PDB file of N, CA and C in Angstrom:
ATOM      1  N   MET N  92      -4.615   8.397 -11.485  1.00  0.00           N
ATOM      2  CA  MET N  92      -5.149   8.127 -10.004  1.00  0.00           C
ATOM      3  C   MET N  92      -6.698   8.368 -10.449  1.00  0.00           C
ATOM      4  N   THR N  93      -7.544   8.205  -9.341  1.00  0.00           N
ATOM      5  CA  THR N  93      -8.787   8.263  -9.748  1.00  0.00           C
ATOM      6  C   THR N  93      -9.469   9.147  -8.559  1.00  0.00           C
ATOM      7  N   PHE N  94     -10.302   9.868  -8.708  1.00  0.00           N
ATOM      8  CA  PHE N  94     -10.955  10.739  -7.496  1.00  0.00           C
ATOM      9  C   PHE N  94     -12.509  10.334  -7.735  1.00  0.00           C
ATOM     10  N   PRO N  95     -12.802  10.266  -6.315  1.00  0.00           N
ATOM     11  CA  PRO N  95     -14.428  10.247  -6.311  1.00  0.00           C
ATOM     12  C   PRO N  95     -14.750  11.510  -6.652  1.00  0.00           C
ATOM     13  N   VAL N  96     -15.714  12.042  -7.638  1.00  0.00           N
ATOM     14  CA  VAL N  96     -16.136  13.318  -7.534  1.00  0.00           C
ATOM     15  C   VAL N  96     -17.765  13.229  -7.831  1.00  0.00           C
ATOM     16  N   MET N  97     -18.495  14.189  -7.300  1.00  0.00           N
ATOM     17  CA  MET N  97     -19.980  14.226  -7.423  1.00  0.00           C
ATOM     18  C   MET N  97     -20.353  15.600  -8.131  1.00  0.00           C
ATOM     19  N   VAL N  98     -21.358  15.076  -9.407  1.00  0.00           N
ATOM     20  CA  VAL N  98     -21.720  16.220 -10.172  1.00  0.00           C
ATOM     21  C   VAL N  98     -23.211  15.953 -10.120  1.00  0.00           C
ATOM     22  N   THR N  99     -23.689  17.607  -9.406  1.00  0.00           N
ATOM     23  CA  THR N  99     -24.967  17.663  -9.570  1.00  0.00           C
ATOM     24  C   THR N  99     -25.528  19.145 -10.166  1.00  0.00           C
ATOM     25  N   ALA N 100     -26.749  19.052 -10.712  1.00  0.00           N
ATOM     26  CA  ALA N 100     -27.227  20.371 -11.640  1.00  0.00           C
ATOM     27  C   ALA N 100     -27.662  21.312 -10.444  1.00  0.00           C
ATOM     28  N   SER N 101     -27.388  22.795 -10.686  1.00  0.00           N
ATOM     29  CA  SER N 101     -27.802  23.687  -9.750  1.00  0.00           C
ATOM     30  C   SER N 101     -28.165  25.138 -10.862  1.00  0.00           C
ATOM     31  N   ASN N 102     -29.543  25.613 -10.904  1.00  0.00           N
ATOM     32  CA  ASN N 102     -29.797  26.577 -11.349  1.00  0.00           C
ATOM     33  C   ASN N 102     -29.258  26.657 -13.195  1.00  0.00           C
ATOM     34  N   GLY N 103     -29.185  25.621 -13.823  1.00  0.00           N
ATOM     35  CA  GLY N 103     -29.449  25.380 -15.282  1.00  0.00           C
ATOM     36  C   GLY N 103     -27.288  25.497 -15.378  1.00  0.00           C
ATOM     37  N   HIS N 104     -26.792  25.064 -14.425  1.00  0.00           N
ATOM     38  CA  HIS N 104     -25.626  24.878 -14.246  1.00  0.00           C
ATOM     39  C   HIS N 104     -24.970  23.694 -14.070  1.00  0.00           C
ATOM     40  N   PHE N 105     -23.853  23.211 -13.748  1.00  0.00           N
ATOM     41  CA  PHE N 105     -23.190  21.940 -13.299  1.00  0.00           C
ATOM     42  C   PHE N 105     -22.124  22.240 -12.195  1.00  0.00           C
ATOM     43  N   VAL N 106     -22.321  21.472 -11.172  1.00  0.00           N
ATOM     44  CA  VAL N 106     -21.166  21.649 -10.169  1.00  0.00           C
ATOM     45  C   VAL N 106     -20.515  20.420  -9.647  1.00  0.00           C
ATOM     46  N   ALA N 107     -19.354  20.560  -9.823  1.00  0.00           N
ATOM     47  CA  ALA N 107     -18.526  19.286  -9.899  1.00  0.00           C
ATOM     48  C   ALA N 107     -17.685  19.367  -8.809  1.00  0.00           C
ATOM     49  N   SER N 108     -17.685  18.233  -7.365  1.00  0.00           N
ATOM     50  CA  SER N 108     -16.872  18.465  -6.716  1.00  0.00           C
ATOM     51  C   SER N 108     -16.440  17.412  -6.245  1.00  0.00           C
ATOM     52  N   LEU N 109     -14.862  17.438  -5.619  1.00  0.00           N
ATOM     53  CA  LEU N 109     -14.341  16.266  -5.272  1.00  0.00           C
ATOM     54  C   LEU N 109     -14.707  15.898  -3.874  1.00  0.00           C
ATOM     55  N   VAL N 110     -14.783  14.777  -3.829  1.00  0.00           N
ATOM     56  CA  VAL N 110     -16.080  14.133  -2.509  1.00  0.00           C
ATOM     57  C   VAL N 110     -14.875  13.999  -1.296  1.00  0.00           C
ATOM     58  N   GLY N 111     -15.008  14.822  -0.355  1.00  0.00           N
ATOM     59  CA  GLY N 111     -14.104  14.657   0.925  1.00  0.00           C
ATOM     60  C   GLY N 111     -13.271  16.287   0.892  1.00  0.00           C
ATOM     61  N   VAL N 112     -13.400  16.837  -0.219  1.00  0.00           N
ATOM     62  CA  VAL N 112     -12.827  18.232  -0.335  1.00  0.00           C
ATOM     63  C   VAL N 112     -13.996  19.431  -0.389  1.00  0.00           C
ATOM     64  N   PRO N 113     -14.290  19.682   1.029  1.00  0.00           N
ATOM     65  CA  PRO N 113     -15.437  21.145   0.492  1.00  0.00           C
ATOM     66  C   PRO N 113     -15.171  21.947  -0.518  1.00  0.00           C
ATOM     67  N   ASN N 114     -13.982  22.499  -0.261  1.00  0.00           N
ATOM     68  CA  ASN N 114     -13.531  23.347  -0.868  1.00  0.00           C
ATOM     69  C   ASN N 114     -13.244  23.537  -2.291  1.00  0.00           C
ATOM     70  N   LEU N 115     -13.195  22.123  -2.966  1.00  0.00           N
ATOM     71  CA  LEU N 115     -12.489  21.970  -4.225  1.00  0.00           C
ATOM     72  C   LEU N 115     -13.976  21.477  -5.111  1.00  0.00           C
ATOM     73  N   SER N 116     -14.407  22.653  -5.857  1.00  0.00           N
ATOM     74  CA  SER N 116     -15.354  22.543  -6.340  1.00  0.00           C
ATOM     75  C   SER N 116     -15.455  23.658  -7.718  1.00  0.00           C
ATOM     76  N   VAL N 117     -16.260  23.150  -8.672  1.00  0.00           N
ATOM     77  CA  VAL N 117     -16.463  23.988 -10.037  1.00  0.00           C
ATOM     78  C   VAL N 117     -17.744  24.171 -10.366  1.00  0.00           C
ATOM     79  N   GLU N 118     -17.967  25.530 -10.865  1.00  0.00           N
ATOM     80  CA  GLU N 118     -19.409  25.268 -11.652  1.00  0.00           C
ATOM     81  C   GLU N 118     -19.171  25.511 -13.068  1.00  0.00           C
ATOM     82  N   GLU N 119     -19.935  24.938 -13.854  1.00  0.00           N
ATOM     83  CA  GLU N 119     -19.638  25.384 -15.535  1.00  0.00           C
ATOM     84  C   GLU N 119     -21.289  25.110 -16.027  1.00  0.00           C
ATOM     85  N   PRO N 120     -21.414  25.668 -17.388  1.00  0.00           N
ATOM     86  CA  PRO N 120     -22.587  25.524 -18.225  1.00  0.00           C
ATOM     87  C   PRO N 120     -22.951  23.995 -18.398  1.00  0.00           C
ATOM     88  N   THR N 121     -21.913  23.182 -18.783  1.00  0.00           N
ATOM     89  CA  THR N 121     -22.293  21.817 -19.203  1.00  0.00           C
ATOM     90  C   THR N 121     -21.999  20.877 -18.057  1.00  0.00           C
ATOM     91  N   ARG N 122     -22.238  19.737 -18.038  1.00  0.00           N
ATOM     92  CA  ARG N 122     -21.909  18.675 -17.137  1.00  0.00           C
ATOM     93  C   ARG N 122     -20.006  18.286 -17.513  1.00  0.00           C
ATOM     94  N   ALA N 123     -20.217  17.837 -18.852  1.00  0.00           N
ATOM     95  CA  ALA N 123     -18.471  17.893 -19.407  1.00  0.00           C
ATOM     96  C   ALA N 123     -17.516  19.338 -19.030  1.00  0.00           C
ATOM     97  N   GLN N 124     -17.838  20.206 -19.026  1.00  0.00           N
ATOM     98  CA  GLN N 124     -17.305  21.041 -18.757  1.00  0.00           C
ATOM     99  C   GLN N 124     -16.944  21.395 -17.394  1.00  0.00           C
ATOM    100  N   ALA N 125     -17.749  21.060 -16.384  1.00  0.00           N
ATOM    101  CA  ALA N 125     -17.950  20.722 -14.783  1.00  0.00           C
ATOM    102  C   ALA N 125     -16.289  20.039 -14.803  1.00  0.00           C
ATOM    103  N   ILE N 126     -16.646  18.867 -15.295  1.00  0.00           N
ATOM    104  CA  ILE N 126     -15.726  17.341 -15.089  1.00  0.00           C
ATOM    105  C   ILE N 126     -14.568  18.049 -15.455  1.00  0.00           C
ATOM    106  N   ALA N 127     -14.369  18.825 -16.625  1.00  0.00           N
ATOM    107  CA  ALA N 127     -13.010  18.882 -17.197  1.00  0.00           C
ATOM    108  C   ALA N 127     -12.286  20.139 -16.576  1.00  0.00           C
ATOM    109  N   SER N 128     -13.126  21.173 -16.012  1.00  0.00           N
ATOM    110  CA  SER N 128     -12.538  22.106 -15.228  1.00  0.00           C
ATOM    111  C   SER N 128     -12.318  21.508 -13.600  1.00  0.00           C
ATOM    112  N   LEU N 129     -13.104  20.618 -12.994  1.00  0.00           N
ATOM    113  CA  LEU N 129     -12.427  20.161 -11.858  1.00  0.00           C
ATOM    114  C   LEU N 129     -11.232  19.208 -11.890  1.00  0.00           C
ATOM    115  N   LYS N 130     -11.147  18.590 -13.475  1.00  0.00           N
ATOM    116  CA  LYS N 130      -9.766  17.456 -13.537  1.00  0.00           C
ATOM    117  C   LYS N 130      -8.531  18.535 -13.630  1.00  0.00           C
ATOM    118  N   ALA N 131      -8.751  19.407 -14.121  1.00  0.00           N
ATOM    119  CA  ALA N 131      -7.557  20.589 -14.392  1.00  0.00           C
ATOM    120  C   ALA N 131      -7.133  21.247 -12.884  1.00  0.00           C
ATOM    121  N   GLU N 132      -8.218  21.515 -12.229  1.00  0.00           N
ATOM    122  CA  GLU N 132      -8.382  22.379 -11.128  1.00  0.00           C
ATOM    123  C   GLU N 132      -7.600  21.375  -9.877  1.00  0.00           C
ATOM    124  N   ILE N 133      -7.535  19.801 -10.450  1.00  0.00           N
ATOM    125  CA  ILE N 133      -7.197  18.942  -9.430  1.00  0.00           C
ATOM    126  C   ILE N 133      -5.526  18.852 -10.076  1.00  0.00           C
ATOM    127  N   GLN N 134      -5.156  18.829 -10.989  1.00  0.00           N
ATOM    128  CA  GLN N 134      -3.813  18.707 -11.347  1.00  0.00           C
ATOM    129  C   GLN N 134      -3.062  19.741 -11.031  1.00  0.00           C
ATOM    130  N   GLN N 135      -3.434  20.747 -10.899  1.00  0.00           N
ATOM    131  CA  GLN N 135      -2.990  22.283 -10.624  1.00  0.00           C
ATOM    132  C   GLN N 135      -2.557  21.792  -8.993  1.00  0.00           C
ATOM    133  N   ARG N 136      -3.505  21.247  -8.531  1.00  0.00           N
ATOM    134  CA  ARG N 136      -3.066  21.354  -6.834  1.00  0.00           C
ATOM    135  C   ARG N 136      -2.313  20.253  -6.825  1.00  0.00           C
ATOM    136  N   ILE N 137      -2.173  19.181  -7.207  1.00  0.00           N
ATOM    137  CA  ILE N 137      -1.393  18.076  -7.428  1.00  0.00           C
ATOM    138  C   ILE N 137       0.280  18.700  -7.706  1.00  0.00           C
ATOM    139  N   GLU N 138       0.386  19.602  -8.827  1.00  0.00           N
ATOM    140  CA  GLU N 138       1.732  20.197  -9.229  1.00  0.00           C
ATOM    141  C   GLU N 138       2.192  21.052  -8.216  1.00  0.00           C
ATOM    142  N   LEU N 139       1.309  21.598  -7.368  1.00  0.00           N
ATOM    143  CA  LEU N 139       1.538  22.854  -6.219  1.00  0.00           C
ATOM    144  C   LEU N 139       2.182  22.017  -5.124  1.00  0.00           C
ATOM    145  N   GLY N 140       1.407  20.763  -4.950  1.00  0.00           N
ATOM    146  CA  GLY N 140       1.938  20.238  -3.382  1.00  0.00           C
ATOM    147  C   GLY N 140       2.124  18.793  -3.838  1.00  0.00           C
ATOM    148  N   GLU N 141       2.020  18.099  -2.879  1.00  0.00           N
ATOM    149  CA  GLU N 141       2.357  16.703  -2.498  1.00  0.00           C
ATOM    150  C   GLU N 141       0.755  16.009  -2.467  1.00  0.00           C
ATOM    151  N   LEU N 142       0.488  14.652  -2.892  1.00  0.00           N
ATOM    152  CA  LEU N 142      -0.920  14.265  -2.813  1.00  0.00           C
ATOM    153  C   LEU N 142      -0.294  12.761  -2.298  1.00  0.00           C
ATOM    154  N   LEU N 143      -0.512  12.495  -1.377  1.00  0.00           N
ATOM    155  CA  LEU N 143      -0.446  11.133  -0.354  1.00  0.00           C
ATOM    156  C   LEU N 143      -1.511  10.596   0.501  1.00  0.00           C
ATOM    157  N   GLN N 144      -1.011   9.449   0.617  1.00  0.00           N
ATOM    158  CA  GLN N 144      -2.060   8.759   1.730  1.00  0.00           C
ATOM    159  C   GLN N 144      -1.641   8.514   3.152  1.00  0.00           C
ATOM    160  N   LEU N 145      -2.332   9.218   4.269  1.00  0.00           N
ATOM    161  CA  LEU N 145      -1.694   9.269   5.439  1.00  0.00           C
ATOM    162  C   LEU N 145      -2.538   8.087   6.177  1.00  0.00           C
ATOM    163  N   GLU N 146      -1.974   7.157   6.845  1.00  0.00           N
ATOM    164  CA  GLU N 146      -2.227   6.141   7.970  1.00  0.00           C
ATOM    165  C   GLU N 146      -2.389   6.880   9.138  1.00  0.00           C
ATOM    166  N   VAL N 147      -3.387   6.601   9.892  1.00  0.00           N
ATOM    167  CA  VAL N 147      -3.457   7.424  11.577  1.00  0.00           C
ATOM    168  C   VAL N 147      -3.712   6.114  11.901  1.00  0.00           C
ATOM    169  N   GLU N 148      -2.840   5.129  13.237  1.00  0.00           N
ATOM    170  CA  GLU N 148      -3.489   4.348  13.884  1.00  0.00           C
ATOM    171  C   GLU N 148      -4.687   4.776  15.031  1.00  0.00           C
ATOM    172  N   THR N 149      -5.567   3.819  15.201  1.00  0.00           N
ATOM    173  CA  THR N 149      -6.243   4.292  15.838  1.00  0.00           C
ATOM    174  C   THR N 149      -6.066   3.236  17.351  1.00  0.00           C
ATOM    175  N   ILE N 150      -6.723   4.060  18.053  1.00  0.00           N
ATOM    176  CA  ILE N 150      -6.246   3.190  19.623  1.00  0.00           C
ATOM    177  C   ILE N 150      -7.997   2.370  19.987  1.00  0.00           C
ATOM    178  N   ALA N 151      -7.599   1.069  20.434  1.00  0.00           N
ATOM    179  CA  ALA N 151      -8.649   0.762  20.784  1.00  0.00           C
ATOM    180  C   ALA N 151      -9.111   0.725  22.572  1.00  0.00           C
ATOM    181  N   VAL N 152     -10.288   1.021  23.030  1.00  0.00           N
ATOM    182  CA  VAL N 152     -10.649   0.917  24.322  1.00  0.00           C
ATOM    183  C   VAL N 152      -9.844   0.324  25.259  1.00  0.00           C
ATOM    184  N   THR N 153      -9.510  -0.975  24.608  1.00  0.00           N
ATOM    185  CA  THR N 153      -8.542  -1.735  25.734  1.00  0.00           C
ATOM    186  C   THR N 153      -7.224  -1.463  25.542  1.00  0.00           C
ATOM    187  N   ASP N 154      -6.835  -0.541  24.695  1.00  0.00           N
ATOM    188  CA  ASP N 154      -5.321   0.041  24.375  1.00  0.00           C
ATOM    189  C   ASP N 154      -5.337   0.997  26.308  1.00  0.00           C
ATOM    190  N   LEU N 155      -6.559   1.722  26.428  1.00  0.00           N
ATOM    191  CA  LEU N 155      -6.457   2.818  27.389  1.00  0.00           C
ATOM    192  C   LEU N 155      -6.160   1.962  28.715  1.00  0.00           C
ATOM    193  N   ALA N 156      -6.416   1.288  28.770  1.00  0.00           N
ATOM    194  CA  ALA N 156      -6.723   0.109  30.573  1.00  0.00           C
ATOM    195  C   ALA N 156      -5.466   0.525  30.871  1.00  0.00           C
ATOM    196  N   GLY N 157      -5.667   1.038  32.204  1.00  0.00           N
ATOM    197  CA  GLY N 157      -4.478   1.162  33.112  1.00  0.00           C
ATOM    198  C   GLY N 157      -3.758   2.664  32.695  1.00  0.00           C
ATOM    199  N   LYS N 158      -3.981   3.231  31.610  1.00  0.00           N
ATOM    200  CA  LYS N 158      -3.131   4.397  31.372  1.00  0.00           C
ATOM    201  C   LYS N 158      -3.614   5.576  32.245  1.00  0.00           C
ATOM    202  N   TYR N 159      -4.874   5.599  32.756  1.00  0.00           N
ATOM    203  CA  TYR N 159      -4.693   6.811  33.438  1.00  0.00           C
ATOM    204  C   TYR N 159      -5.155   6.555  34.741  1.00  0.00           C
ATOM    205  N   LYS N 160      -4.687   5.283  35.544  1.00  0.00           N
ATOM    206  CA  LYS N 160      -5.037   4.845  36.887  1.00  0.00           C
ATOM    207  C   LYS N 160      -4.122   5.801  37.499  1.00  0.00           C
ATOM    208  N   LYS N 161      -4.804   6.037  38.993  1.00  0.00           N
ATOM    209  CA  LYS N 161      -3.985   6.957  39.887  1.00  0.00           C
ATOM    210  C   LYS N 161      -2.906   5.776  41.029  1.00  0.00           C
ATOM    211  N   ALA N 162      -1.766   6.530  41.205  1.00  0.00           N
ATOM    212  CA  ALA N 162      -1.338   5.782  42.304  1.00  0.00           C
ATOM    213  C   ALA N 162      -1.910   5.375  43.552  1.00  0.00           C
ATOM    214  N   LEU N 163      -1.948   4.451  43.648  1.00  0.00           N
ATOM    215  CA  LEU N 163      -2.662   4.211  44.820  1.00  0.00           C
ATOM    216  C   LEU N 163      -1.520   3.970  46.066  1.00  0.00           C
ATOM    217  N   PRO N 164      -2.089   4.286  47.304  1.00  0.00           N
ATOM    218  CA  PRO N 164      -0.784   4.241  48.332  1.00  0.00           C
ATOM    219  C   PRO N 164      -0.686   2.997  48.837  1.00  0.00           C
ATOM    220  N   ARG N 165       0.569   2.472  49.203  1.00  0.00           N
ATOM    221  CA  ARG N 165       0.732   1.251  49.644  1.00  0.00           C
ATOM    222  C   ARG N 165       0.298   1.109  50.834  1.00  0.00           C
ATOM    223  N   PHE N 166      -0.356  -0.119  51.379  1.00  0.00           N
ATOM    224  CA  PHE N 166      -0.579  -0.677  52.878  1.00  0.00           C
ATOM    225  C   PHE N 166       0.245  -1.915  53.102  1.00  0.00           C
ATOM    226  N   VAL N 167       0.522  -2.060  54.634  1.00  0.00           N
ATOM    227  CA  VAL N 167       1.246  -2.676  54.823  1.00  0.00           C
ATOM    228  C   VAL N 167       0.355  -3.789  55.685  1.00  0.00           C
ATOM    229  N   TRP N 168      -0.064  -4.716  55.433  1.00  0.00           N
ATOM    230  CA  TRP N 168      -0.670  -5.374  56.520  1.00  0.00           C
ATOM    231  C   TRP N 168       0.010  -5.837  57.444  1.00  0.00           C
ATOM    232  N   VAL N 169      -0.466  -5.313  58.763  1.00  0.00           N
ATOM    233  CA  VAL N 169      -0.467  -5.512  59.952  1.00  0.00           C
ATOM    234  C   VAL N 169      -1.734  -6.739  60.646  1.00  0.00           C
ATOM    235  N   GLY N 170      -1.079  -7.933  60.973  1.00  0.00           N
ATOM    236  CA  GLY N 170      -1.893  -8.789  61.757  1.00  0.00           C
ATOM    237  C   GLY N 170      -1.672  -9.202  62.526  1.00  0.00           C
ATOM    238  N   TYR N 171      -2.337  -9.858  63.133  1.00  0.00           N
ATOM    239  CA  TYR N 171      -2.165 -10.637  64.550  1.00  0.00           C
ATOM    240  C   TYR N 171      -1.308 -12.195  64.301  1.00  0.00           C
ATOM    241  N   GLU N 172      -0.458 -12.339  65.201  1.00  0.00           N
ATOM    242  CA  GLU N 172       0.014 -13.682  65.035  1.00  0.00           C
ATOM    243  C   GLU N 172      -0.317 -14.573  66.192  1.00  0.00           C
TER     244      GLU N 172
END
């Protein structure tokens, strides 16, 4: 598996973060150590749980047509003959 990772320098250290997961980042003295630590952290989380992809169907505006319409009163035409 591959994951997108962001590595940045901060105050003489390197921070490696898993893109899209704000609470998964590590800080180490070197870039290589930061990447290795993040890899170990990801592996540990995968071992503790299940990593999967979830597909959520989106709803288009046209799918909502008529969904919220109010029931209209029924009128009977009374005309002249």
